[in-house]
């Protein structure tokens, strides 16, 4: 892990893979990850942790299955949203987006339970940022 400042634009420019987060920093036992996304992720749930989203560029939608029913939140650039633990969710970005995630180190991208994993989704706990 670098102990130098990380320019997020530069970090994002260093890889092309979609739905494949890179770890840019750590805070206590949490990762700060950035990802490029486009199209749909998959329905999944993190049983034991909330998941924080910050949209750096573009627009992200997150479909949520809540006790009251299903709804979608829309996050334009600069927006933050936290998916509560135990809530099924499916992020999607028809026009593409760059996002920052904050979640405990080791949290899998597809959660603890999930739908069938499409080919374009990387199952990972985050990749290191190559220098
Ligand atoms: Ni998630």
Coordinates of C-alpha atoms and ligand atoms in Angstrom, one line a residue:
X1 CA 0.0 0.0 0.0
X2 CA 1.4 3.3 -1.1
X3 CA 2.1 6.0 1.6
X4 CA 2.1 8.6 -1.1
X5 CA -1.0 10.6 -2.3
X6 CA -3.1 8.9 -4.9
X7 CA -4.7 10.9 -7.7
X8 CA -8.0 9.2 -8.3
X9 CA -8.0 10.3 -12.0
X10 CA -4.6 8.8 -12.5
X11 CA -5.6 5.6 -10.6
X12 CA -8.7 5.2 -12.8
X13 CA -6.7 5.8 -15.9
X14 CA -4.4 2.9 -15.0
X15 CA -6.9 0.1 -15.7
X16 CA -9.7 -0.7 -18.0
X17 CA -11.6 -3.6 -16.4
X18 CA -15.2 -3.0 -15.5
X19 CA -16.8 -4.0 -12.2
X20 CA -13.2 -4.8 -10.9
X21 CA -12.3 -2.5 -8.0
X22 CA -8.8 -1.3 -7.2
X23 CA -7.8 -0.6 -3.6
X24 CA -6.4 2.9 -3.5
X25 CA -6.1 3.2 0.3
X26 CA -6.9 1.6 3.6
X27 CA -8.5 3.2 6.7
X28 CA -8.2 1.0 9.8
X29 CA -9.7 -2.3 8.6
X30 CA -11.6 -0.7 5.6
X31 CA -10.6 -0.5 2.0
X32 CA -11.1 2.6 -0.2
X33 CA -11.6 1.2 -3.6
X34 CA -12.3 2.7 -7.0
X35 CA -14.0 1.0 -9.9
X36 CA -15.1 1.7 -13.4
X37 CA -18.6 0.4 -14.1
X38 CA -20.9 0.2 -17.1
X39 CA -24.0 -1.9 -17.7
X40 CA -25.4 -4.0 -14.9
X41 CA -23.8 -5.6 -11.8
X42 CA -25.9 -8.4 -10.2
X43 CA -28.3 -8.7 -7.3
X44 CA -26.3 -9.5 -4.1
X45 CA -26.3 -8.9 -0.4
X46 CA -23.6 -8.2 2.2
X47 CA -24.9 -9.8 5.3
X48 CA -22.5 -8.2 7.8
X49 CA -21.5 -4.8 6.4
X50 CA -22.9 -1.6 5.0
X51 CA -21.4 -0.5 1.7
X52 CA -20.6 3.1 0.9
X53 CA -20.7 4.5 -2.7
X54 CA -19.3 7.9 -3.9
X55 CA -19.9 8.6 -7.6
X56 CA -16.7 10.3 -9.0
X57 CA -17.9 10.6 -12.6
X58 CA -21.1 9.7 -14.5
X59 CA -24.3 8.4 -13.0
X60 CA -24.9 5.3 -10.9
X61 CA -28.2 3.7 -10.1
X62 CA -28.6 1.2 -7.3
X63 CA -31.7 -1.0 -7.3
X64 CA -32.7 -2.0 -3.7
X65 CA -34.9 -4.7 -2.3
X66 CA -36.2 -3.3 1.0
X67 CA -38.9 -4.6 3.3
X68 CA -41.4 -2.1 1.8
X69 CA -40.6 -3.2 -1.7
X70 CA -38.1 -2.5 -4.5
X71 CA -36.8 0.9 -5.4
X72 CA -33.9 2.5 -7.2
X73 CA -31.7 5.3 -6.1
X74 CA -30.0 7.5 -8.6
X75 CA -26.6 9.0 -7.8
X76 CA -25.3 11.7 -10.1
X77 CA -21.6 12.7 -10.0
X78 CA -20.6 13.8 -6.5
X79 CA -23.4 11.8 -4.7
X80 CA -22.9 9.4 -1.8
X81 CA -25.1 6.6 -0.7
X82 CA -24.8 3.7 1.8
X83 CA -26.4 0.4 1.2
X84 CA -27.3 -1.0 4.6
X85 CA -26.1 -4.4 5.5
X86 CA -28.5 -7.2 4.7
X87 CA -30.2 -5.2 1.8
X88 CA -30.2 -6.9 -1.6
X89 CA -28.9 -4.4 -4.2
X90 CA -27.9 -4.2 -7.8
X91 CA -25.8 -1.3 -9.1
X92 CA -26.1 -0.4 -12.7
X93 CA -24.8 2.4 -14.9
X94 CA -26.1 2.4 -18.5
X95 CA -23.8 5.2 -19.6
X96 CA -20.9 4.3 -17.4
X97 CA -19.5 5.7 -14.2
X98 CA -16.5 5.9 -12.0
X99 CA -17.2 5.1 -8.3
X100 CA -15.4 5.0 -5.0
X101 CA -16.4 2.3 -2.5
X102 CA -15.7 2.2 1.2
X103 CA -16.1 -1.2 2.9
X104 CA -14.3 -3.6 5.2
X105 CA -11.1 -5.2 3.8
X106 CA -12.0 -8.6 2.4
X107 CA -15.5 -7.7 1.3
X108 CA -16.3 -9.6 -1.9
X109 CA -17.7 -7.6 -4.8
X110 CA -20.6 -10.1 -5.2
X111 CA -21.5 -10.2 -1.5
X112 CA -22.3 -13.2 0.6
X113 CA -25.3 -14.3 -1.4
X114 CA -25.9 -13.4 -5.0
X115 CA -27.6 -14.2 -8.3
X116 CA -25.7 -16.1 -11.0
X117 CA -22.5 -14.2 -11.8
X118 CA -22.4 -12.8 -15.4
X119 CA -19.1 -13.0 -17.2
X120 CA -18.4 -9.3 -17.1
X121 CA -18.4 -9.1 -13.3
X122 CA -15.1 -9.7 -11.5
X123 CA -15.4 -11.7 -8.3
X124 CA -12.8 -10.2 -6.1
X125 CA -12.1 -8.6 -2.8
X126 CA -10.3 -5.8 -4.6
X127 CA -7.1 -5.7 -6.6
X128 CA -4.0 -3.7 -5.7
X129 CA -3.4 -0.7 -7.7
X130 CA -0.4 -1.3 -10.0
X131 CA 2.2 1.4 -9.9
Ligands
LIG1 NI1 -22.5 -4.6 -2.9

